[in-house]
JSON list of C-alpha atoms in Angstrom, two decimals:
[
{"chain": "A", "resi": 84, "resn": "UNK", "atom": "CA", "xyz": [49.22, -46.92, -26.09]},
{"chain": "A", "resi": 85, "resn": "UNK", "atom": "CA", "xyz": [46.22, -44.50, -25.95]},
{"chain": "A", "resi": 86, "resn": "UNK", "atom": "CA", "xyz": [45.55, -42.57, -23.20]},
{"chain": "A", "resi": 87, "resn": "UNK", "atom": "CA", "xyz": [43.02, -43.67, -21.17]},
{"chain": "A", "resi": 88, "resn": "UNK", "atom": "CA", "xyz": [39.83, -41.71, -18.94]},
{"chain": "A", "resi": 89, "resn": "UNK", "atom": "CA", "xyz": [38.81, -44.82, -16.14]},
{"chain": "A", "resi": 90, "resn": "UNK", "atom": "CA", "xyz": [37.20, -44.38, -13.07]},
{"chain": "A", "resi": 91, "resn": "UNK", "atom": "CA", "xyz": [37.29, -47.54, -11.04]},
{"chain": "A", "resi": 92, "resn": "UNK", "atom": "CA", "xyz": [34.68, -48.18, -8.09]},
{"chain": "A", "resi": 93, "resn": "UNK", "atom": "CA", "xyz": [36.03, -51.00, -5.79]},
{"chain": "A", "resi": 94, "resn": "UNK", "atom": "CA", "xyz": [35.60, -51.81, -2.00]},
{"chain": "A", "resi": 95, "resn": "UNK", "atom": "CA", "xyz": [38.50, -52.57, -0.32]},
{"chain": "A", "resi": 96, "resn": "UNK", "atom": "CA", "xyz": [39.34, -54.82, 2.37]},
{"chain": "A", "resi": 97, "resn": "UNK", "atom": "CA", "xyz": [42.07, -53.15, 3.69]},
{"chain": "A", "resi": 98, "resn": "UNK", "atom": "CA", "xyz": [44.92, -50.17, 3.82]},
{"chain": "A", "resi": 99, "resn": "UNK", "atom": "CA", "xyz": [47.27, -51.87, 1.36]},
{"chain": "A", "resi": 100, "resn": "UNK", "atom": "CA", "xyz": [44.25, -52.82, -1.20]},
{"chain": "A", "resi": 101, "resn": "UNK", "atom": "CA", "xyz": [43.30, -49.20, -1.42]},
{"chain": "A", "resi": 102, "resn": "UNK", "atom": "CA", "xyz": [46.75, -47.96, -2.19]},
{"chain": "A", "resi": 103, "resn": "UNK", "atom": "CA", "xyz": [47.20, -51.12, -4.34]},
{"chain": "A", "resi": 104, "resn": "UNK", "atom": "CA", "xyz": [44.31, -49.29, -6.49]},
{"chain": "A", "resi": 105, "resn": "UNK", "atom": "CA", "xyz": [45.50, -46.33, -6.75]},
{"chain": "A", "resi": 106, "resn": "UNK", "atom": "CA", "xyz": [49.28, -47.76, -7.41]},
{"chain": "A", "resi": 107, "resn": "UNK", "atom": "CA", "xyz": [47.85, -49.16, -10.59]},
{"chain": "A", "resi": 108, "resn": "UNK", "atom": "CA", "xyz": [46.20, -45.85, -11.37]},
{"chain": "A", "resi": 109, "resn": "UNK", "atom": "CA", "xyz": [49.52, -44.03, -11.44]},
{"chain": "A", "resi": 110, "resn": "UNK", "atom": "CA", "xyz": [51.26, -46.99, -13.10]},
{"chain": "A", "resi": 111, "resn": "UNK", "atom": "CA", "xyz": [48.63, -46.60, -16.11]},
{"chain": "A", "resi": 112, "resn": "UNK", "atom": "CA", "xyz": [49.75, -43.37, -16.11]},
{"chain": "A", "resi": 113, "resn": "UNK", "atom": "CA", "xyz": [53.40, -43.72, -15.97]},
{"chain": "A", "resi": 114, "resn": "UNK", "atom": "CA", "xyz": [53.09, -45.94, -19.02]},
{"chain": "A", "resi": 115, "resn": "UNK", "atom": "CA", "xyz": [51.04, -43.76, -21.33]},
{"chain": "A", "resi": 116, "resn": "UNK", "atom": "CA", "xyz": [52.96, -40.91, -23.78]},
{"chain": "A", "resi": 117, "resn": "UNK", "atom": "CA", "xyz": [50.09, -38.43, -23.71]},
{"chain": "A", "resi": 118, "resn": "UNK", "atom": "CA", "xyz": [51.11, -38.30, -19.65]},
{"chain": "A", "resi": 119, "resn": "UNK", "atom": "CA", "xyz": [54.37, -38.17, -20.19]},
{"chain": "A", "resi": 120, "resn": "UNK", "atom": "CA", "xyz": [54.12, -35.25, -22.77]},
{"chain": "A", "resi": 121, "resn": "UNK", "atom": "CA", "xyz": [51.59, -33.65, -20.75]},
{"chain": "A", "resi": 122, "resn": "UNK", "atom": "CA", "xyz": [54.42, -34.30, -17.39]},
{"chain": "A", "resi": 123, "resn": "UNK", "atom": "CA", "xyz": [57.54, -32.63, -19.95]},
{"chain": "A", "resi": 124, "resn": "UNK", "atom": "CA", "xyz": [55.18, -29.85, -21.05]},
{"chain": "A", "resi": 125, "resn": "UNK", "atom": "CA", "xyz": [54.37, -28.74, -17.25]},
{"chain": "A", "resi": 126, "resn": "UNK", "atom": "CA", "xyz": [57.91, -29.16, -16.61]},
{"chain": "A", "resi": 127, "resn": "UNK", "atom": "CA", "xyz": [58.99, -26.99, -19.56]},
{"chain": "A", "resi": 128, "resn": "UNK", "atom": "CA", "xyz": [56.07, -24.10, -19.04]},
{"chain": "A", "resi": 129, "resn": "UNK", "atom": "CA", "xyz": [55.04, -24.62, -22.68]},
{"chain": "A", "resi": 130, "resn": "UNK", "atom": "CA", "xyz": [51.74, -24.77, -22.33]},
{"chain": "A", "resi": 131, "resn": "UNK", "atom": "CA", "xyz": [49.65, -22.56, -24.70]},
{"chain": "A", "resi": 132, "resn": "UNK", "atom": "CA", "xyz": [47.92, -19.71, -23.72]},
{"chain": "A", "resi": 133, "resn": "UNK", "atom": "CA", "xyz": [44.32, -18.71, -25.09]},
{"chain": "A", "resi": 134, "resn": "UNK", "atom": "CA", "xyz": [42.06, -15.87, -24.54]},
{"chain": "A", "resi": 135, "resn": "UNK", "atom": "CA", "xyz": [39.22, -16.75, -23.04]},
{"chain": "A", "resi": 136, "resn": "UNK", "atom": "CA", "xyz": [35.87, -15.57, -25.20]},
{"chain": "A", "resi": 137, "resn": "UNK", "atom": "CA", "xyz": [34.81, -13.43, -22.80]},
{"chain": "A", "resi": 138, "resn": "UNK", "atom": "CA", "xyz": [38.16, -11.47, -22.36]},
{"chain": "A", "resi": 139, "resn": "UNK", "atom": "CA", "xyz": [38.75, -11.78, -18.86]},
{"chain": "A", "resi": 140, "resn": "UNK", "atom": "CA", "xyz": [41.28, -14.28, -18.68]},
{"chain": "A", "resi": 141, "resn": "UNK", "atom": "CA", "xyz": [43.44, -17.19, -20.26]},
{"chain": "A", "resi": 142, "resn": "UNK", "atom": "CA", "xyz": [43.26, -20.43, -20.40]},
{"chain": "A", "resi": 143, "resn": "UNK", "atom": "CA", "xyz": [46.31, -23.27, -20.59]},
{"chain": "A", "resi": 144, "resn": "UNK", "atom": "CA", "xyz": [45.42, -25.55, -23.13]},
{"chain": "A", "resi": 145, "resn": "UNK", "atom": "CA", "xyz": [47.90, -28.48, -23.09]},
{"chain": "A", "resi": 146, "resn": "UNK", "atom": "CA", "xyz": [47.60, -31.39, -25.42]},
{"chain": "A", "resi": 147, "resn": "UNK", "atom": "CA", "xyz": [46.08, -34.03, -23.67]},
{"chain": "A", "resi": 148, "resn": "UNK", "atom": "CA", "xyz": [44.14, -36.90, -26.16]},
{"chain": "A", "resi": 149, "resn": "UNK", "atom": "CA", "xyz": [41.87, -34.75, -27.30]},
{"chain": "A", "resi": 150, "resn": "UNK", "atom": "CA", "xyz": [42.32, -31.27, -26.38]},
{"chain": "A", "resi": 151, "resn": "UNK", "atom": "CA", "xyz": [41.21, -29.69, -22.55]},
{"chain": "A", "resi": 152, "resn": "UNK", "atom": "CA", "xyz": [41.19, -26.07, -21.45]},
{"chain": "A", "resi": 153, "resn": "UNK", "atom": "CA", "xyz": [41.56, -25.76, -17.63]},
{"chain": "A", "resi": 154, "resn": "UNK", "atom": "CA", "xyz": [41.00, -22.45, -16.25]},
{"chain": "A", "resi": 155, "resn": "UNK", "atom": "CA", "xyz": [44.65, -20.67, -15.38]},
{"chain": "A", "resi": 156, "resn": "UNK", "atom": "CA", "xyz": [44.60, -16.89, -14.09]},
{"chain": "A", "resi": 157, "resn": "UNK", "atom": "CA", "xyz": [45.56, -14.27, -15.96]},
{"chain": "A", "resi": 158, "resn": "UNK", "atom": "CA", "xyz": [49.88, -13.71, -16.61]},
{"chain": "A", "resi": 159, "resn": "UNK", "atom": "CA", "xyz": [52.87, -15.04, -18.45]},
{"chain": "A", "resi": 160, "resn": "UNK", "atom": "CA", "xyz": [54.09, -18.93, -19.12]},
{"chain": "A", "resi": 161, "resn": "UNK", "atom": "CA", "xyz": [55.89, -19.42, -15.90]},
{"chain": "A", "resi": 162, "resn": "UNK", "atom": "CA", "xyz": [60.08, -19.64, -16.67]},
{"chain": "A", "resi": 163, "resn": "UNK", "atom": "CA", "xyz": [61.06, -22.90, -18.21]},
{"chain": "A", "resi": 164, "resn": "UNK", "atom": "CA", "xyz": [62.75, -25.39, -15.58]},
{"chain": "A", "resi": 165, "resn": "UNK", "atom": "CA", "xyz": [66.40, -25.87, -16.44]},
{"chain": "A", "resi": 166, "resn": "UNK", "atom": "CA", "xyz": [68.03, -29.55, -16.43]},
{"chain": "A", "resi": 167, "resn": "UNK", "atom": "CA", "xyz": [67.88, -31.12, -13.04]},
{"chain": "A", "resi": 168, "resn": "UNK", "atom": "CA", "xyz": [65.87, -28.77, -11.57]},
{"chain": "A", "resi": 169, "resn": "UNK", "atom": "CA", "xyz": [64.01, -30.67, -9.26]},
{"chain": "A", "resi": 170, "resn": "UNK", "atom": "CA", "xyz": [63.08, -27.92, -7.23]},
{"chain": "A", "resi": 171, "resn": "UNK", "atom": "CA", "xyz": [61.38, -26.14, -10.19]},
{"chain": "A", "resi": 172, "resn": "UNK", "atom": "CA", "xyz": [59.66, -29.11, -11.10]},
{"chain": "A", "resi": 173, "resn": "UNK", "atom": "CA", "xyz": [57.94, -30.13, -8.14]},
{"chain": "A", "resi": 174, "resn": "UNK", "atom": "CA", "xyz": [56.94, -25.90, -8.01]},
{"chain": "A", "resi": 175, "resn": "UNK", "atom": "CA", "xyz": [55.22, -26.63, -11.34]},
{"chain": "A", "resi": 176, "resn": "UNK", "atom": "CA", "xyz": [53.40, -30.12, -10.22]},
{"chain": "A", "resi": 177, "resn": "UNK", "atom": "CA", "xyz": [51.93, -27.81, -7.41]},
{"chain": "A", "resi": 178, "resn": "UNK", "atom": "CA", "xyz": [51.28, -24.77, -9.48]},
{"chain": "A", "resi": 179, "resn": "UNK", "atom": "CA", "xyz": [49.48, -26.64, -12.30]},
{"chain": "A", "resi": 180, "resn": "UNK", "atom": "CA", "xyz": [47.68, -28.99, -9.96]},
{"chain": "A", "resi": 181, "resn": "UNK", "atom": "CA", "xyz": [46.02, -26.54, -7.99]},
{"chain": "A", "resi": 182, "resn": "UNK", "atom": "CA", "xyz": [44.87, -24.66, -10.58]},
{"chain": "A", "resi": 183, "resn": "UNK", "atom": "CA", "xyz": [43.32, -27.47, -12.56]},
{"chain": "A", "resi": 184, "resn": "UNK", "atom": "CA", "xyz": [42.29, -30.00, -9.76]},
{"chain": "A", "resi": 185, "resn": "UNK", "atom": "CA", "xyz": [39.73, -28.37, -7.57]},
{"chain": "A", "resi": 186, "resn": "UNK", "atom": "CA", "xyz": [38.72, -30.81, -3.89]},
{"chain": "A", "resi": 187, "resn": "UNK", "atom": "CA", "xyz": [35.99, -32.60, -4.54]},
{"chain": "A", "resi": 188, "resn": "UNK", "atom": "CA", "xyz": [34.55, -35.67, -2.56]},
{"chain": "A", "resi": 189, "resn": "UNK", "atom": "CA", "xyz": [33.43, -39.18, -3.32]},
{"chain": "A", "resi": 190, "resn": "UNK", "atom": "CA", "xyz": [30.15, -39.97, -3.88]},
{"chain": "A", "resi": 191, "resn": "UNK", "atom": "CA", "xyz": [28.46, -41.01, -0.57]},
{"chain": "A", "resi": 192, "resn": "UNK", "atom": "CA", "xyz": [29.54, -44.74, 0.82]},
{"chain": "A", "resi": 193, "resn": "UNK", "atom": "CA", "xyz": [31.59, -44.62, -2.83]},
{"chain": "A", "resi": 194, "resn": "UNK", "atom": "CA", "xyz": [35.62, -44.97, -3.42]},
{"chain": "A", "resi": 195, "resn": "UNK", "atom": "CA", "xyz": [36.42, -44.51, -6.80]},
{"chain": "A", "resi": 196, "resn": "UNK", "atom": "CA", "xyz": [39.83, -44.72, -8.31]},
{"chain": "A", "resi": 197, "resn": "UNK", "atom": "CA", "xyz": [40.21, -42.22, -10.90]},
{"chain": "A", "resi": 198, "resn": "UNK", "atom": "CA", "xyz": [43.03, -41.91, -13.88]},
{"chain": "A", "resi": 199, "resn": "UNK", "atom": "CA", "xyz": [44.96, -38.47, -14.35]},
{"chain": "A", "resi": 200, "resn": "UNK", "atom": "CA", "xyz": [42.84, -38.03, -17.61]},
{"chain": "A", "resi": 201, "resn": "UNK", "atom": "CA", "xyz": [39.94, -38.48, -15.67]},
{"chain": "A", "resi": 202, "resn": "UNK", "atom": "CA", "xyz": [40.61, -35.86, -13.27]},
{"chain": "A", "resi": 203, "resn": "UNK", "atom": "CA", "xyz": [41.73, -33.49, -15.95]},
{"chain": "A", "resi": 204, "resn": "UNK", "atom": "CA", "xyz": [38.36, -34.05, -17.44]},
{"chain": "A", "resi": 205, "resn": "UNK", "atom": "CA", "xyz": [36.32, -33.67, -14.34]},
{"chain": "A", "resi": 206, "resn": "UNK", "atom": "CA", "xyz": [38.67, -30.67, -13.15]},
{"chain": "A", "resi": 207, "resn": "UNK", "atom": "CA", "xyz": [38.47, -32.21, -9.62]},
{"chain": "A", "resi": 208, "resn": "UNK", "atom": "CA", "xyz": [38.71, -35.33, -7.07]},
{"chain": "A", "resi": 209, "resn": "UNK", "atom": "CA", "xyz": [39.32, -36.66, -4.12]},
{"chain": "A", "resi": 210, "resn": "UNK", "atom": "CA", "xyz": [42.69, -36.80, -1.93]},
{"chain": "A", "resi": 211, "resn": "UNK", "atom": "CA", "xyz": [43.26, -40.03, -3.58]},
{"chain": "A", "resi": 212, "resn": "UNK", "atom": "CA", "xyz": [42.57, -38.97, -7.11]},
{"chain": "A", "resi": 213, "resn": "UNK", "atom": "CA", "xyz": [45.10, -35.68, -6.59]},
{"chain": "A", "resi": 214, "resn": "UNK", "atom": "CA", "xyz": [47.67, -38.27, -4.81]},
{"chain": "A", "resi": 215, "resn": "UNK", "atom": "CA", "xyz": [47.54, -40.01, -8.17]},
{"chain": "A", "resi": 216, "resn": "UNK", "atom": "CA", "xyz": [47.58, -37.09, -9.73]},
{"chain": "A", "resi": 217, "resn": "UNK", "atom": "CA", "xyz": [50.38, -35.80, -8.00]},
{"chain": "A", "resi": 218, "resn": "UNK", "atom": "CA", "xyz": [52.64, -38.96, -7.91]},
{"chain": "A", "resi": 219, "resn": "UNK", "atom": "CA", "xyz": [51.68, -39.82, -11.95]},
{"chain": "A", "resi": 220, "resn": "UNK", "atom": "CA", "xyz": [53.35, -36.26, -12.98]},
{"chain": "A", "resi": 221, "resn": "UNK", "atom": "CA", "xyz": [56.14, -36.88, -11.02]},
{"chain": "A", "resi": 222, "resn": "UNK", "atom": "CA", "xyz": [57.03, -40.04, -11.58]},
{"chain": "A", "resi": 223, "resn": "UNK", "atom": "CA", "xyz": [56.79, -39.89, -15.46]},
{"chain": "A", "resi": 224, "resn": "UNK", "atom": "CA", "xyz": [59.21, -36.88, -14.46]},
{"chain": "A", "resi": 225, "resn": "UNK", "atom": "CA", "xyz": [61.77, -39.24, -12.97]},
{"chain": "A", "resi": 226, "resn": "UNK", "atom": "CA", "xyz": [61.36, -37.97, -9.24]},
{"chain": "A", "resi": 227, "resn": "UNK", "atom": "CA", "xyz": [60.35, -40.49, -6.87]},
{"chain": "A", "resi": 228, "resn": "UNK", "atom": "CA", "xyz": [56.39, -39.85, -5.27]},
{"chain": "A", "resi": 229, "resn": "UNK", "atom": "CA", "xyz": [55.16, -41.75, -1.97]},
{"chain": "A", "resi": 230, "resn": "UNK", "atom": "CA", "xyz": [51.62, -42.16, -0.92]},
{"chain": "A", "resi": 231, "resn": "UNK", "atom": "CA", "xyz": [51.71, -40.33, 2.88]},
{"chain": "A", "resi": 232, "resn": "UNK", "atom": "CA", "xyz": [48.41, -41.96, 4.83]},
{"chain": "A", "resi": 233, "resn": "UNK", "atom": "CA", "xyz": [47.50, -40.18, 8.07]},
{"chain": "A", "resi": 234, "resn": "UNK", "atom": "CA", "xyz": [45.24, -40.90, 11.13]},
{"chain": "A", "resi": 235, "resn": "UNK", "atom": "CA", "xyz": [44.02, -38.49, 13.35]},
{"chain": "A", "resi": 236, "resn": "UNK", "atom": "CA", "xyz": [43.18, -40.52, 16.21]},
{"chain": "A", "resi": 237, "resn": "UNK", "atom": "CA", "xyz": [45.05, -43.51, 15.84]},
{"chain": "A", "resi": 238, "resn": "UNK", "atom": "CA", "xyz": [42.23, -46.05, 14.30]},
{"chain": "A", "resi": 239, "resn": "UNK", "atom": "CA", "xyz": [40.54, -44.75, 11.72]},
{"chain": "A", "resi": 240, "resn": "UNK", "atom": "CA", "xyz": [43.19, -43.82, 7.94]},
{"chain": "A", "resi": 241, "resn": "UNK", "atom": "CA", "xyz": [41.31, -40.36, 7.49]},
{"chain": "A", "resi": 242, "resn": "UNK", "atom": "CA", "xyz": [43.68, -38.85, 4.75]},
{"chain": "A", "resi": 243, "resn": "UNK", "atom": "CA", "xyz": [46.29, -39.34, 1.73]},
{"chain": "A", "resi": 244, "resn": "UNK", "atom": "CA", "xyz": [48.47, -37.05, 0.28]},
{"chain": "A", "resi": 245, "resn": "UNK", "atom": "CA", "xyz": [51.41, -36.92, -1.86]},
{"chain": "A", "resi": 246, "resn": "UNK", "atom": "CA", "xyz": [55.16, -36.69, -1.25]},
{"chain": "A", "resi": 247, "resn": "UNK", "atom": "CA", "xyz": [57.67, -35.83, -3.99]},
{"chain": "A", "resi": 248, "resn": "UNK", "atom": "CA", "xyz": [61.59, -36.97, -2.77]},
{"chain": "A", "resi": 249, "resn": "UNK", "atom": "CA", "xyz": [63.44, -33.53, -3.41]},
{"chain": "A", "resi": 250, "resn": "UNK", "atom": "CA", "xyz": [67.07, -32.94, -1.59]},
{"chain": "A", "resi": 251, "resn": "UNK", "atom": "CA", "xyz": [67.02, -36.42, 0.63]},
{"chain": "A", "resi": 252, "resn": "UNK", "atom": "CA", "xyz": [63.84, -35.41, 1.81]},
{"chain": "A", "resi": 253, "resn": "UNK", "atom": "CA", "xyz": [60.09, -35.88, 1.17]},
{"chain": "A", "resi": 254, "resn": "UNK", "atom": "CA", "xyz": [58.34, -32.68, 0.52]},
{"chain": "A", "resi": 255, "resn": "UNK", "atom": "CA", "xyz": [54.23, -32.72, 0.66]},
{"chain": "A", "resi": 256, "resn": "UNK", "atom": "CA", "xyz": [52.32, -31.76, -1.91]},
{"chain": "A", "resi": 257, "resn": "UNK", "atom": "CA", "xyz": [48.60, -31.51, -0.38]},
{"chain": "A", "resi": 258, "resn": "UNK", "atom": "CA", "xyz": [46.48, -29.41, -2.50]},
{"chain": "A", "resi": 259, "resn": "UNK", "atom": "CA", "xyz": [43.47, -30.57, -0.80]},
{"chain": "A", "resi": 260, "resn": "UNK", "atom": "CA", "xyz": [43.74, -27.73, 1.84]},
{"chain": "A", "resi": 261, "resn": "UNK", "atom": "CA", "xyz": [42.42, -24.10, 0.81]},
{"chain": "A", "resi": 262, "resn": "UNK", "atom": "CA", "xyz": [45.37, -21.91, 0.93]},
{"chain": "A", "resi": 263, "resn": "UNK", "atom": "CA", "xyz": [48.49, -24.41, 2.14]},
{"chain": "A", "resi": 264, "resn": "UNK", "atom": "CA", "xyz": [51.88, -24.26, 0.36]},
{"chain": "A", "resi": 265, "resn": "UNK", "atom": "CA", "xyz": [54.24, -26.81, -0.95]},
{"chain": "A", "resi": 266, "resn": "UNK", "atom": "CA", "xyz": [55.64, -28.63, 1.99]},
{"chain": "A", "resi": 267, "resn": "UNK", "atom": "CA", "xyz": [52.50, -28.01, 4.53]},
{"chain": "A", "resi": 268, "resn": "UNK", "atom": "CA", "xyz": [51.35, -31.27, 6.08]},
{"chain": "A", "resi": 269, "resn": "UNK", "atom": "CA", "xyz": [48.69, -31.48, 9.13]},
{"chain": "A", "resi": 270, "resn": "UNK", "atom": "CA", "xyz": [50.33, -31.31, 12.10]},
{"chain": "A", "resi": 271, "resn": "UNK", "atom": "CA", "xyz": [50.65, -34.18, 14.97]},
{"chain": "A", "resi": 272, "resn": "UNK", "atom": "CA", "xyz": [49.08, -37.13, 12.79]},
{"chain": "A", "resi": 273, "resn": "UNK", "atom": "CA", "xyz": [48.38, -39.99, 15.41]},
{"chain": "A", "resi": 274, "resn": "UNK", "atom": "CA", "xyz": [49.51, -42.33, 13.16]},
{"chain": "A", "resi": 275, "resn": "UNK", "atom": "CA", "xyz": [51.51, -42.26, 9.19]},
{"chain": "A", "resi": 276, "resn": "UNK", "atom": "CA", "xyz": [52.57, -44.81, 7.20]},
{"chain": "A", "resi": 277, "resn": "UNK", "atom": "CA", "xyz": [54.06, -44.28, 3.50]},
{"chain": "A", "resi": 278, "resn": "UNK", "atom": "CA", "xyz": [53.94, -46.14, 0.29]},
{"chain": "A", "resi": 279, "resn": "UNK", "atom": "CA", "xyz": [55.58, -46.22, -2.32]},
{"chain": "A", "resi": 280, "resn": "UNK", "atom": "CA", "xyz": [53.67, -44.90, -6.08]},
{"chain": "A", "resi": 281, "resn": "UNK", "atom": "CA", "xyz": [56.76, -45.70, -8.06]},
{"chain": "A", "resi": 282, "resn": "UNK", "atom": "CA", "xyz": [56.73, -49.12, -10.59]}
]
């Protein structure tokens, strides 16, 4: 199966037909071996490293259908996660996500449903794109991802965000928020409901 780059633009007629859409988007993913390899290589830190031509810095370069080069800061290949580290795992998800998937909106009065290779390509997206993100590493990783929707005042679904099921527990992994760490969710949602991303 061939990876594929798809951005699908679709109105939706309700809660469950958006995360329906982007469900399918992280089962595409699930189901393709360049995101699996791409998942294992995260997992295992062996990404390549490349000087960039300027000299400043280094770039990850991780096989991906054809070859991308997301920016990475300067330093080492973070330690290799050992067997069963789940912990480690979802530290890499984050890690690698933030530094390749900048926040970016919609177009205007658009929702677009975008594939992992997409984003990767486009080196940004919405909250949905980096919940598929998100739950498409993890679950071709084995862990088990939820889709966390939030209202603010009680009517309106404002926000989505991933979950990753470490210890019993679900752990957020929002990288839409400038500066927030693994676990941070907004606080005092009006209203939540979960979904599951998993086949």
């Amino acid at each position: 199966m061939a990876s594929s780059f798809r951005t699908a633009v679709k109105k939706t007629a309700s809660l469950d037909d958006h995360i329906d859409h982007m469900r399918e988007r992280v089962a595409n993913g699930i189901q393709d071996p360049h995101v699996h390899r791409l998942a294992s290589n995260i997992a295992a830190g062996t990404w390549e490293w490349v000087t960039t031509r300027d000299g400043r810095g280094r770039v990850a370069c991780v096989p991906f259908k054809d070859r991308w080069h997301p920016v990475a800061p300067p330093g080492q290949m973070p330690p290799r996660c050992g067997a069963r580290e789940d912990a480690c795992v979802v530290a890499r998800i984050w890690d690698f996500t933030v530094l390749n998937v900048r926040y970016t909106s919609d177009p205007r009065g658009v929702d677009t449903y975008v594939d992992i290779g997409t984003t990767l390509a486009a080196g940004g997206g919405d909250c949905d794109d980096s919940t598929i993100f998100v739950c498409t590493l993890a679950e071709s990783l084995g862990l088990e991802s939820i889709a966390r929707v939030i209202s603010q005042d009680g009517k309106f679904w404002a926000h989505v965000y991933p979950c990753i099921g470490l210890n019993g527990k679900w752990v957020a992994l929002d990288t839409t928020e400038q500066g927030k760490r693994v676990g941070w969710e907004f606080p005092r949602p009006a209203a939540k409901r979960d979904f599951d991303m998993g086949l």
